[in-house]
XYZ file of N, CA and C in Angstrom:
354
model
N 14.089 241.256 9.679
C 15.154 241.706 10.541
C 16.473 241.200 9.965
N 17.462 242.072 9.922
C 18.767 241.712 9.386
C 19.568 240.852 10.345
N 20.713 240.372 9.873
C 21.574 239.495 10.669
C 22.052 240.176 11.953
N 22.487 241.431 11.856
C 22.953 242.147 13.050
C 21.819 242.361 14.046
N 20.621 242.603 13.534
C 19.461 242.758 14.407
C 19.151 241.476 15.155
N 19.247 240.335 14.469
C 19.021 239.041 15.108
C 20.068 238.784 16.186
N 21.317 239.143 15.890
C 22.396 238.949 16.857
C 22.148 239.815 18.090
N 21.776 241.071 17.876
C 21.514 241.965 19.005
C 20.316 241.499 19.827
N 19.260 241.051 19.156
C 18.086 240.559 19.861
C 18.423 239.316 20.682
N 19.214 238.418 20.104
C 19.665 237.231 20.829
C 20.440 237.641 22.078
N 21.332 238.607 21.947
C 22.102 239.102 23.088
C 21.222 239.758 24.138
N 20.246 240.528 23.694
C 19.334 241.216 24.619
C 18.534 240.218 25.451
N 17.938 239.240 24.798
C 17.131 238.239 25.508
C 18.018 237.395 26.424
N 19.189 237.009 25.932
C 20.117 236.215 26.732
C 20.565 236.990 27.970
N 20.910 238.253 27.799
C 21.318 239.085 28.928
C 20.206 239.261 29.936
N 18.986 239.454 29.454
C 17.832 239.600 30.339
C 17.642 238.354 31.198
N 17.646 237.186 30.566
C 17.453 235.931 31.292
C 18.604 235.689 32.261
N 19.831 235.961 31.816
C 20.995 235.769 32.675
C 20.928 236.684 33.898
N 20.541 237.927 33.703
C 20.438 238.866 34.811
C 19.285 238.546 35.747
N 18.174 238.095 35.198
C 16.990 237.802 36.001
C 17.171 236.561 36.863
N 17.735 235.509 36.283
C 17.849 234.247 36.988
C 19.239 233.973 37.540
N 20.210 234.819 37.251
C 21.562 234.591 37.744
C 22.366 233.677 36.829
N 21.719 233.049 35.918
C 22.330 232.224 34.875
C 21.205 231.776 33.955
N 21.494 230.857 33.095
C 20.438 230.347 32.228
C 20.455 230.917 30.831
N 21.295 231.930 30.610
C 21.364 232.508 29.279
C 21.811 231.508 28.224
N 22.665 230.560 28.633
C 23.150 229.552 27.691
C 22.049 228.662 27.164
N 21.003 228.477 27.966
C 19.896 227.642 27.508
C 19.126 228.315 26.385
N 19.279 229.613 26.274
C 18.636 230.345 25.177
C 19.586 230.643 24.033
N 20.813 231.016 24.359
C 21.723 231.487 23.322
C 22.157 230.369 22.369
N 22.341 229.156 22.886
C 22.758 228.057 22.001
C 21.684 227.754 20.956
N 20.430 227.485 21.358
C 19.413 227.232 20.326
C 19.183 228.437 19.412
N 19.270 229.650 19.962
C 19.068 230.842 19.131
C 20.163 230.955 18.073
N 21.402 230.693 18.466
C 22.489 230.758 17.481
C 22.322 229.695 16.408
N 21.883 228.519 16.797
C 21.706 227.440 15.824
C 20.546 227.717 14.871
N 19.422 228.138 15.414
C 18.212 228.267 14.592
C 18.118 229.584 13.848
N 18.361 230.682 14.552
C 18.157 231.993 13.943
C 19.398 232.532 13.247
N 20.568 232.203 13.786
C 21.810 232.731 13.223
C 22.543 231.693 12.383
N 22.044 230.469 12.372
C 22.578 229.365 11.573
C 24.054 229.065 11.886
N 24.391 229.111 13.175
C 25.732 228.763 13.623
C 25.764 227.251 13.834
N 26.809 226.605 13.367
C 26.973 225.158 13.503
C 26.973 224.786 14.983
N 26.472 223.601 15.303
C 26.243 223.162 16.682
C 27.469 223.318 17.577
N 28.607 222.787 17.154
C 29.813 222.870 17.979
C 30.215 224.329 18.222
N 30.128 225.131 17.186
C 30.496 226.545 17.325
C 29.504 227.292 18.215
N 28.221 226.922 18.153
C 27.212 227.571 18.993
C 27.498 227.307 20.471
N 27.825 226.063 20.799
C 28.127 225.727 22.190
C 29.393 226.444 22.660
N 30.413 226.470 21.821
C 31.665 227.131 22.199
C 31.483 228.648 22.279
N 30.739 229.223 21.345
C 30.522 230.671 21.320
C 29.664 231.116 22.500
N 28.793 230.256 22.970
C 27.940 230.600 24.116
C 28.780 231.012 25.317
N 29.935 230.395 25.487
C 30.817 230.741 26.606
C 31.265 232.192 26.474
N 31.621 232.606 25.266
C 32.073 233.982 25.049
C 30.940 234.974 25.269
N 29.724 234.564 24.997
C 28.566 235.439 25.194
C 28.198 235.515 26.673
N 28.213 234.381 27.347
C 27.767 234.308 28.733
C 28.772 234.921 29.703
N 30.057 234.847 29.401
C 31.075 235.365 30.328
C 30.861 236.823 30.704
N 30.778 237.761 29.737
C 30.571 239.152 30.159
C 29.225 239.378 30.850
N 28.200 238.628 30.441
C 26.900 238.749 31.102
C 26.988 238.291 32.551
N 27.703 237.210 32.774
C 27.855 236.690 34.132
C 28.681 237.627 35.001
N 29.717 238.218 34.434
C 30.539 239.169 35.193
C 29.686 240.372 35.602
N 28.892 240.886 34.692
C 28.023 242.018 35.008
C 27.025 241.645 36.102
N 26.384 240.484 35.966
C 25.435 240.028 36.987
C 26.143 239.846 38.329
N 27.344 239.282 38.298
C 28.115 239.090 39.520
C 28.346 240.421 40.230
N 28.740 241.436 39.488
C 28.983 242.746 40.093
C 27.716 243.335 40.706
N 26.619 243.201 40.010
C 25.350 243.725 40.534
C 24.957 242.977 41.804
N 25.028 241.632 41.793
C 24.687 240.859 42.982
C 25.642 241.174 44.130
N 26.931 241.376 43.812
C 27.921 241.719 44.834
C 27.565 243.049 45.505
N 27.263 244.063 44.690
C 26.926 245.377 45.233
C 25.670 245.320 46.100
N 24.766 244.412 45.791
C 23.532 244.279 46.568
C 23.710 243.355 47.766
N 24.895 242.768 47.948
C 25.166 241.898 49.088
C 24.495 240.542 49.000
N 24.300 240.038 47.789
C 23.581 238.771 47.590
C 24.505 237.637 47.151
N 25.724 237.600 47.710
C 26.685 236.576 47.306
C 26.994 235.643 48.462
N 27.085 234.356 48.187
C 27.571 233.361 49.138
C 28.979 233.007 48.669
N 29.955 233.802 49.101
C 31.320 233.710 48.564
C 31.974 232.350 48.748
N 31.825 231.738 49.906
C 32.467 230.451 50.130
C 31.927 229.405 49.152
N 30.631 229.404 48.952
C 30.021 228.472 47.991
C 30.522 228.776 46.584
N 30.558 230.047 46.231
C 30.996 230.446 44.892
C 32.435 230.020 44.621
N 33.308 230.198 45.585
C 34.722 229.848 45.382
C 34.908 228.345 45.220
N 34.272 227.540 46.076
C 34.410 226.094 45.962
C 33.768 225.565 44.679
N 32.611 226.077 44.334
C 31.940 225.642 43.105
C 32.737 226.052 41.874
N 33.384 227.207 41.939
C 34.198 227.655 40.804
C 35.374 226.727 40.556
N 35.971 226.241 41.640
C 37.071 225.286 41.481
C 36.623 224.038 40.738
N 35.498 223.492 41.147
C 34.953 222.328 40.442
C 34.535 222.680 39.023
N 34.005 223.893 38.859
C 33.592 224.338 37.528
C 34.748 224.458 36.556
N 35.899 224.876 37.052
C 37.093 224.986 36.197
C 37.501 223.604 35.694
N 37.508 222.644 36.586
C 37.868 221.279 36.178
C 36.830 220.721 35.207
N 35.549 220.868 35.548
C 34.488 220.388 34.662
C 34.480 221.092 33.314
N 34.761 222.392 33.319
C 34.815 223.150 32.071
C 35.913 222.661 31.146
N 37.039 222.338 31.722
C 38.151 221.824 30.902
C 37.788 220.477 30.282
N 37.199 219.603 31.086
C 36.795 218.288 30.581
C 35.730 218.450 29.492
N 34.733 219.305 29.749
C 33.675 219.528 28.764
C 34.192 220.115 27.464
N 35.129 221.061 27.562
C 35.689 221.674 26.348
C 36.449 220.649 25.521
N 37.131 219.734 26.184
C 37.850 218.682 25.443
C 36.869 217.716 24.778
N 35.774 217.420 25.470
C 34.786 216.486 24.917
C 33.980 217.096 23.776
N 33.827 218.411 23.762
C 33.005 219.069 22.744
C 33.424 218.671 21.336
N 34.716 218.661 21.086
C 35.202 218.321 19.754
C 35.065 216.856 19.403
N 34.811 216.007 20.392
C 34.724 214.570 20.143
C 33.293 214.068 19.973
N 32.311 214.890 20.290
C 30.911 214.485 20.185
C 30.308 214.985 18.877
N 29.446 214.193 18.299
C 28.753 214.624 17.085
C 27.693 215.659 17.457
N 27.249 216.409 16.473
C 26.196 217.390 16.694
C 24.929 216.753 17.230
N 24.619 215.558 16.770
C 23.433 214.845 17.225
C 23.532 214.561 18.723
N 24.688 214.082 19.185
C 24.862 213.775 20.607
C 24.876 215.047 21.446
N 25.426 216.120 20.912
C 25.379 217.391 21.644
C 23.937 217.823 21.858
N 23.120 217.705 20.824
C 21.700 218.056 20.938
C 21.005 217.180 21.981
N 21.274 215.891 21.942
C 20.625 214.970 22.882
C 21.025 215.267 24.333
N 22.325 215.441 24.570
C 22.801 215.706 25.927
C 22.275 217.047 26.424
N 22.356 218.062 25.572
C 21.865 219.390 25.944
C 20.368 219.331 26.231
N 19.627 218.607 25.405
C 18.190 218.448 25.609
C 17.864 217.760 26.923
N 18.658 216.744 27.296
C 18.444 216.064 28.574
C 18.672 217.009 29.748
N 19.703 217.849 29.647
C 19.940 218.832 30.705
C 18.779 219.820 30.798
N 18.270 220.252 29.654
C 17.141 221.180 29.666
C 15.888 220.524 30.245
N 15.639 219.277 29.873
C 14.482 218.561 30.420
C 14.609 218.381 31.931
N 15.792 218.006 32.396
C 16.002 217.827 33.833
C 15.776 219.145 34.573
N 16.282 220.235 34.000
C 16.087 221.546 34.628
C 14.607 221.929 34.634
N 13.911 221.643 33.550
C 12.479 221.970 33.466
C 11.676 221.179 34.490
N 11.943 219.892 34.600
C 11.232 219.050 35.558
C 11.499 219.551 36.977
N 12.742 219.864 37.265
C 13.088 220.370 38.597
C 12.373 221.677 38.891
N 12.297 222.570 37.907
C 11.641 223.849 38.112
C 10.140 223.677 38.352
N 9.530 222.733 37.675
C 8.087 222.525 37.828
C 7.780 221.847 39.161
N 8.596 220.879 39.573
C 8.327 220.105 40.774
C 8.773 220.776 42.074
N 9.780 221.618 41.999
C 10.320 222.208 43.242
C 9.795 223.603 43.494
């Protein structure tokens, strides 16, 4: 499979997971960009935002049309997310690739444990 095919497949799988679960595409797109597309760690994490944004907007519209939104929760969480996103974006450039992998892995493990236990 060529480079463009790998990119499209990564986008397809990421979009599917994002649409199915309401989020989670980043947990796939970052490792896929690093391993299959050979994108450097910092760039993979930063690029994931550009990939996830349109997927999230599309999912948001679909959930909105189906009446499955808790708007008050979404608005308050978005405010905190904006602040956290700014802090995280500033920290991205200060962490080594090794620490990014470790922190990201801990988040994935915590999410996996929560999914299995709850």
